[in-house]
PDB file of C-alpha atoms and ligand atoms in Angstrom:
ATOM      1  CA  UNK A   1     -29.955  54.795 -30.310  1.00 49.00           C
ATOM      2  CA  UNK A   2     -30.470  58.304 -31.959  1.00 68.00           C
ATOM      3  CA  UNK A   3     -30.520  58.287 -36.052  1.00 95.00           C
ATOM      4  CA  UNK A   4     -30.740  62.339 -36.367  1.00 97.00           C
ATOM      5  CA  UNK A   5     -29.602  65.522 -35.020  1.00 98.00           C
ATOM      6  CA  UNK A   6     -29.949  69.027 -35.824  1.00 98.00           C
ATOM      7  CA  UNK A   7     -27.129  70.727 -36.230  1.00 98.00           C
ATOM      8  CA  UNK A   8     -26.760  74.967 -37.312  1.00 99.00           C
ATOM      9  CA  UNK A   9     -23.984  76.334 -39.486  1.00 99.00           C
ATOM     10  CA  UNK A  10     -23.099  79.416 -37.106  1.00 98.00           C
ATOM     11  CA  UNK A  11     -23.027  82.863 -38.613  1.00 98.00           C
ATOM     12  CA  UNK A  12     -19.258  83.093 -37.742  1.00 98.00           C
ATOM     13  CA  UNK A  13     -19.016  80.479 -39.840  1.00 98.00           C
ATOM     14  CA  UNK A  14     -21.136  81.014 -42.764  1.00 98.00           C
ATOM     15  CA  UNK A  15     -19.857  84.529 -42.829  1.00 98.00           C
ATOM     16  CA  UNK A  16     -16.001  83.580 -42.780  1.00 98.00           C
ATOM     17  CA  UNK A  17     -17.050  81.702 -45.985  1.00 98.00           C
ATOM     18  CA  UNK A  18     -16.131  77.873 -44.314  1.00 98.00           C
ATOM     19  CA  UNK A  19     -19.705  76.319 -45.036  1.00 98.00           C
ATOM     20  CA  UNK A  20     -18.764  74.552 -47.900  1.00 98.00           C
ATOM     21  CA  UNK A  21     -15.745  72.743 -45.655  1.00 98.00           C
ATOM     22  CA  UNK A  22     -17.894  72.213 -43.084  1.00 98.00           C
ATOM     23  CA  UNK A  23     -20.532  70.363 -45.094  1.00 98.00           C
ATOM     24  CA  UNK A  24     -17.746  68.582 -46.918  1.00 98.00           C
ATOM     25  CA  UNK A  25     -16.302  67.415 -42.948  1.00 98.00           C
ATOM     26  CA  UNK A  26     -19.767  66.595 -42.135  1.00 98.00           C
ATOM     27  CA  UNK A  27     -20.515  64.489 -45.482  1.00 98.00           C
ATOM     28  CA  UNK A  28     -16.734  62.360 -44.604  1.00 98.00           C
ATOM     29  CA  UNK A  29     -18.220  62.034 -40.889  1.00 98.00           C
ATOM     30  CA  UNK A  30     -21.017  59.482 -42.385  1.00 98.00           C
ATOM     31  CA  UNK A  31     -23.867  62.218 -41.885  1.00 98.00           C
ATOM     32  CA  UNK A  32     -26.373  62.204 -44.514  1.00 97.00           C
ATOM     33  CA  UNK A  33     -28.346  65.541 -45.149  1.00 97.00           C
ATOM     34  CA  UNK A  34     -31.892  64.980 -44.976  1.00 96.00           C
ATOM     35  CA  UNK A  35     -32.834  68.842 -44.462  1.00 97.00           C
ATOM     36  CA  UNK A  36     -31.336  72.003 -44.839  1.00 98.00           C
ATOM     37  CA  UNK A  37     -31.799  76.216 -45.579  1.00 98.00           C
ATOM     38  CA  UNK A  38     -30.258  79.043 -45.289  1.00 98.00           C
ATOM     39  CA  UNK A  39     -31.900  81.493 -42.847  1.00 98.00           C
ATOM     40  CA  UNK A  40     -31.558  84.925 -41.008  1.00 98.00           C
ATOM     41  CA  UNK A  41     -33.260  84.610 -37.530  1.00 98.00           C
ATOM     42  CA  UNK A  42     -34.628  87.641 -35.773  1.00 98.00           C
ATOM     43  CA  UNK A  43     -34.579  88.007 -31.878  1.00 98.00           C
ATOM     44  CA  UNK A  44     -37.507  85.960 -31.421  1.00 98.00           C
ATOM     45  CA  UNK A  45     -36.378  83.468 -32.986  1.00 98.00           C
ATOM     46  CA  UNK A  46     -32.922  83.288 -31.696  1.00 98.00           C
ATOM     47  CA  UNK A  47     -34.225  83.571 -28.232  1.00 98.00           C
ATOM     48  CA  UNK A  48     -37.134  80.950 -28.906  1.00 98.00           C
ATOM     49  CA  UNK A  49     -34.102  78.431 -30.025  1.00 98.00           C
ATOM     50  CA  UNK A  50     -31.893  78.868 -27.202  1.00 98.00           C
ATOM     51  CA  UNK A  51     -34.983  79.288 -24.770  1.00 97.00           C
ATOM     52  CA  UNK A  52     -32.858  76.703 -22.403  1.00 96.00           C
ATOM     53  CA  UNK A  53     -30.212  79.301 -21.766  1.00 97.00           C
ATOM     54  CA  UNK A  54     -32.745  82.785 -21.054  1.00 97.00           C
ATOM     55  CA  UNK A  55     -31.148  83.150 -17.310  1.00 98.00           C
ATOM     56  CA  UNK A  56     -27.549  82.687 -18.644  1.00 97.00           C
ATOM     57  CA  UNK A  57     -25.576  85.796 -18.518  1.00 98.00           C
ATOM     58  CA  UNK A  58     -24.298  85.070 -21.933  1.00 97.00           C
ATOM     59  CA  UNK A  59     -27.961  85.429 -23.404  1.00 98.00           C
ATOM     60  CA  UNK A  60     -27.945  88.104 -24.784  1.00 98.00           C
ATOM     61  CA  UNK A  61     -24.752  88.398 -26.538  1.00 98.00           C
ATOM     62  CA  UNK A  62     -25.702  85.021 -28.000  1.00 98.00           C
ATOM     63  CA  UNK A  63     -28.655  86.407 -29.077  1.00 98.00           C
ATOM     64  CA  UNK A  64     -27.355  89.509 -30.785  1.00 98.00           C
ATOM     65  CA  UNK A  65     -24.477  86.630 -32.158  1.00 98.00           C
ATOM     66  CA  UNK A  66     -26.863  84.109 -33.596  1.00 98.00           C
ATOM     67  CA  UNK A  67     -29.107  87.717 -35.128  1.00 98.00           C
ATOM     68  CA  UNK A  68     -25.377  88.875 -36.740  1.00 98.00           C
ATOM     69  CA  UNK A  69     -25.894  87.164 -40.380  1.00 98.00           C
ATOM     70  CA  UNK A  70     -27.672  84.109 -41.734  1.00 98.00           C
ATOM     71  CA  UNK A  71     -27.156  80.725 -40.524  1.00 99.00           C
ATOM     72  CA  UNK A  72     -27.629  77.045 -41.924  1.00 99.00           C
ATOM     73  CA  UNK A  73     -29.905  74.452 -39.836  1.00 98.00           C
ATOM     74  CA  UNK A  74     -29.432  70.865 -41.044  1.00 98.00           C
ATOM     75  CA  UNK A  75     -31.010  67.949 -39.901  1.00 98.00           C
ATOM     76  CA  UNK A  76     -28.426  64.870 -40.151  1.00 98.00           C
ATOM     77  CA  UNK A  77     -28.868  61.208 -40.187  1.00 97.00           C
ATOM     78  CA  UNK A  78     -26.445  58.695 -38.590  1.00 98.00           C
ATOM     79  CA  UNK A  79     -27.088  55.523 -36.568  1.00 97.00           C
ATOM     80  CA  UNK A  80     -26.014  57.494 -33.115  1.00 97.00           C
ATOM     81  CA  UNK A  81     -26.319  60.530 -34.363  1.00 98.00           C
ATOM     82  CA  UNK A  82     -26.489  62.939 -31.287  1.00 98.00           C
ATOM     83  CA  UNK A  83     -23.344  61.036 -29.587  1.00 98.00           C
ATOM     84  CA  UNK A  84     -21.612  60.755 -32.992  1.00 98.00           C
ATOM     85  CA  UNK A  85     -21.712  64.331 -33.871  1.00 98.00           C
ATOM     86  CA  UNK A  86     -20.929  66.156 -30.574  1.00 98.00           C
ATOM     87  CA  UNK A  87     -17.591  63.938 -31.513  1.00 98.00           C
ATOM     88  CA  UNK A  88     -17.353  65.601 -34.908  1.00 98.00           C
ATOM     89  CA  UNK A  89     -17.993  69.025 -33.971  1.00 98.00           C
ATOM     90  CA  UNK A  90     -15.556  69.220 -30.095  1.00 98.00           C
ATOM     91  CA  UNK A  91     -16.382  70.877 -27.045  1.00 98.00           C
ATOM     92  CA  UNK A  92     -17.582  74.569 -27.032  1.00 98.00           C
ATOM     93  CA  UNK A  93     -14.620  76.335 -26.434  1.00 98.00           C
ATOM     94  CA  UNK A  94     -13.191  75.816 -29.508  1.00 98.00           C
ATOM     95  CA  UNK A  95      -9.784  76.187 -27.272  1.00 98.00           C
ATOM     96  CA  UNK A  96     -10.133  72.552 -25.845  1.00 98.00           C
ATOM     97  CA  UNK A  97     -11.670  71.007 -28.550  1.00 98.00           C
ATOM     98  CA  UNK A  98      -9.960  67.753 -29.641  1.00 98.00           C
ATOM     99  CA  UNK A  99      -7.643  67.817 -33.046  1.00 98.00           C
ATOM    100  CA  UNK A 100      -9.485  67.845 -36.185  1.00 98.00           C
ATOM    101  CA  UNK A 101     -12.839  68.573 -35.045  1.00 98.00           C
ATOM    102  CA  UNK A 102     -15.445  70.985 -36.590  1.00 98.00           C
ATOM    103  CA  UNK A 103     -14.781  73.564 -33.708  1.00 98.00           C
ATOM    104  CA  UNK A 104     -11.410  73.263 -33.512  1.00 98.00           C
ATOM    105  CA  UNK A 105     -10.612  74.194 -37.424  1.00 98.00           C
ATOM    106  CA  UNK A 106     -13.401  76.604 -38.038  1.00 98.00           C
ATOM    107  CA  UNK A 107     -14.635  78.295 -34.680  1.00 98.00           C
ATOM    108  CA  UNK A 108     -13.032  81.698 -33.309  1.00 95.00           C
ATOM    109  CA  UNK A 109     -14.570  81.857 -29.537  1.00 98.00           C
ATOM    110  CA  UNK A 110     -16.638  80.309 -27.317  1.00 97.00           C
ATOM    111  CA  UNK A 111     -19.337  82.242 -28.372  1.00 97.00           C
ATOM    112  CA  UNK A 112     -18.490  82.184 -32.540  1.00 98.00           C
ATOM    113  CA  UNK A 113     -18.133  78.897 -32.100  1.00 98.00           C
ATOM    114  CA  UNK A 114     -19.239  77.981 -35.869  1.00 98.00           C
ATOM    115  CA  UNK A 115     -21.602  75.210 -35.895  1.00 98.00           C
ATOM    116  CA  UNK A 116     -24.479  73.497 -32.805  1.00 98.00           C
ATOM    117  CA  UNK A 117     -25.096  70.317 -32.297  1.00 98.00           C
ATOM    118  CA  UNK A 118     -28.331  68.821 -30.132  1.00 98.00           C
ATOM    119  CA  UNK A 119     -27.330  67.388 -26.899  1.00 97.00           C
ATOM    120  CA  UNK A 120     -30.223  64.656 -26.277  1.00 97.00           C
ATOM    121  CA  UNK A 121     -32.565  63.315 -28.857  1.00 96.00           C
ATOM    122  CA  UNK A 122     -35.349  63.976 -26.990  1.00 96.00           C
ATOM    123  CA  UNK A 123     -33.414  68.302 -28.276  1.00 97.00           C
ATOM    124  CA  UNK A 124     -32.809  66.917 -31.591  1.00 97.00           C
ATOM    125  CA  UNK A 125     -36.364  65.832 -32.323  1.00 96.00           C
ATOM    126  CA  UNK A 126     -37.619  69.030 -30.841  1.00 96.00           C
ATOM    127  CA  UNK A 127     -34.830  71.308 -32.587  1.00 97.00           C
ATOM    128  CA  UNK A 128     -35.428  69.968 -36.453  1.00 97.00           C
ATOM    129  CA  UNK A 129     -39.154  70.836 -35.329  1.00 97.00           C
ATOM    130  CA  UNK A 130     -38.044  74.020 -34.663  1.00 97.00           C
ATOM    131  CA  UNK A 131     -36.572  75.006 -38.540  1.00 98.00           C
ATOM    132  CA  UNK A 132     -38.477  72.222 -40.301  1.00 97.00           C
ATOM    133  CA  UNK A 133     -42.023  70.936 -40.931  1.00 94.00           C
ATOM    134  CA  UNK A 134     -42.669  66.575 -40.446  1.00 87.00           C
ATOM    135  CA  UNK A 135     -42.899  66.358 -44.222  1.00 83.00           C
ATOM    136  CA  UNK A 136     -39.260  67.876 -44.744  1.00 86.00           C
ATOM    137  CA  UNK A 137     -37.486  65.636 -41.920  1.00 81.00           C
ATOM    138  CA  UNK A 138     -39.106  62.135 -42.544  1.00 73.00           C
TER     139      UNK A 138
HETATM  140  P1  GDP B   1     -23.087  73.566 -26.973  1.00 88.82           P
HETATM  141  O1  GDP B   1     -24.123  72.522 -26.667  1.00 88.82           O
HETATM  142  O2  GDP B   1     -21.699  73.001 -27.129  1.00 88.82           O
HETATM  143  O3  GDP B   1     -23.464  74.450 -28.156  1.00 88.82           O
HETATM  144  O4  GDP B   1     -22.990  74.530 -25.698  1.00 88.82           O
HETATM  145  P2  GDP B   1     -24.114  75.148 -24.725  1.00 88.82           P
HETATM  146  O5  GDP B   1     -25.452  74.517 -24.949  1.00 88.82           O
HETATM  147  O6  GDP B   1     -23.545  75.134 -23.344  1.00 88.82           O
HETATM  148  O7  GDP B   1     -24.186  76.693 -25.173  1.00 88.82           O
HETATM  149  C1  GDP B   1     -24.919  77.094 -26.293  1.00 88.82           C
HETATM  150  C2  GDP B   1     -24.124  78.128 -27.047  1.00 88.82           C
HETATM  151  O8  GDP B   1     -23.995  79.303 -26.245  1.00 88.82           O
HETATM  152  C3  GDP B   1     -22.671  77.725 -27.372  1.00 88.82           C
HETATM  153  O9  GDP B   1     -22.554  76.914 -28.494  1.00 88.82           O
HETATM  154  C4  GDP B   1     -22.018  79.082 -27.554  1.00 88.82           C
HETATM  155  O10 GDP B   1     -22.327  79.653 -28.842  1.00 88.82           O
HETATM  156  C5  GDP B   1     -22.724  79.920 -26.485  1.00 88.82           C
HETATM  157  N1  GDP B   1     -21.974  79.905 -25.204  1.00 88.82           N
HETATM  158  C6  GDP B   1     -21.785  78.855 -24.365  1.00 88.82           C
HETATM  159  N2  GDP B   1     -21.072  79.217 -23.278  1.00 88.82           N
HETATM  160  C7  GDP B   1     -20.812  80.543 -23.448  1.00 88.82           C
HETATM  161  C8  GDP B   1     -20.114  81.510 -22.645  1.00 88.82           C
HETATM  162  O11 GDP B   1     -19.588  81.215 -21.567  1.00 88.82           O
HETATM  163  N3  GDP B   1     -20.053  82.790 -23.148  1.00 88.82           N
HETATM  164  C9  GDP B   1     -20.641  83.144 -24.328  1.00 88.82           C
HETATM  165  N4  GDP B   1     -20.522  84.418 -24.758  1.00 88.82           N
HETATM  166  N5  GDP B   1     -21.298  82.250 -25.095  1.00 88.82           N
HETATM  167  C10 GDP B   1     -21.386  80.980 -24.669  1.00 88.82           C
END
């Protein structure tokens, strides 16, 4: 069982001013905070973090989306954290995400889809690794 997960306050999000809310909505899920920052990432950084999706035709765009404005990486604790928090946050398309999930109050596309959420902890480990050094995780 997974105790953290990285998770990235989208720059939809941030910009549309709903950080706070989604904090607070992470905070009532049972998540603690153990890292966090505010960041602006450049191209290689962007690309570098979604690496997985390079031959997706939506690279690009996501690229230019996650460059738009600065963004919050977090890395969360929960027992079952990875499971637990693709719960809290819904599916992608914020158009079939369940009822009171992150996504389906705060996101605007499939794309601006306000906040990430690792899929495996084998990503999560890897992912707080990318934004955040041993010492500021553990
Ligand atoms: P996630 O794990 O729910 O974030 O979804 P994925 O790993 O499949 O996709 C990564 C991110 O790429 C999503 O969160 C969206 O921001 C973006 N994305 C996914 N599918 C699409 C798509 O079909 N079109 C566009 N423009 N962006 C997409």
């Amino acid at each position: 069982m997974s105790n953290i997960t990285l998770t990235i306050i989208k720059p939809d999000a941030v910009g549309n001013g709903f950080s706070g809310k989604i904090i607070d909505h992470i905070l009532a899920a049972g998540f603690k905070i153990k890292a966090m920052k505010m960041i602006h990432m450049n191209e290689r950084e962007a690309g570098g973090f979604y690496d997985v999706h390079r031959e997706r035709p939506f690279f690009n765009d996501l690229v230019a989306f996650m460059t738009s404005g600065p963004c919050i990486p977090m890395v969360l604790e929960k027992d079952n954290a990875v499971a637990d928090f693709r719960a809290t946050i819904g599916a992608t398309n914020p158009k079939e995400a369940a009822e009171g999930t992150v996504r389906k109050l705060y996101a605007q596309s499939i794309e601006a889809n306000a906040i990430h959420g690792s899929d495996s902890d084998e990503n999560a480990r890897r992912e707080a690794s990318y934004f955040f050094s041993e010492l500021e995780i553990f």
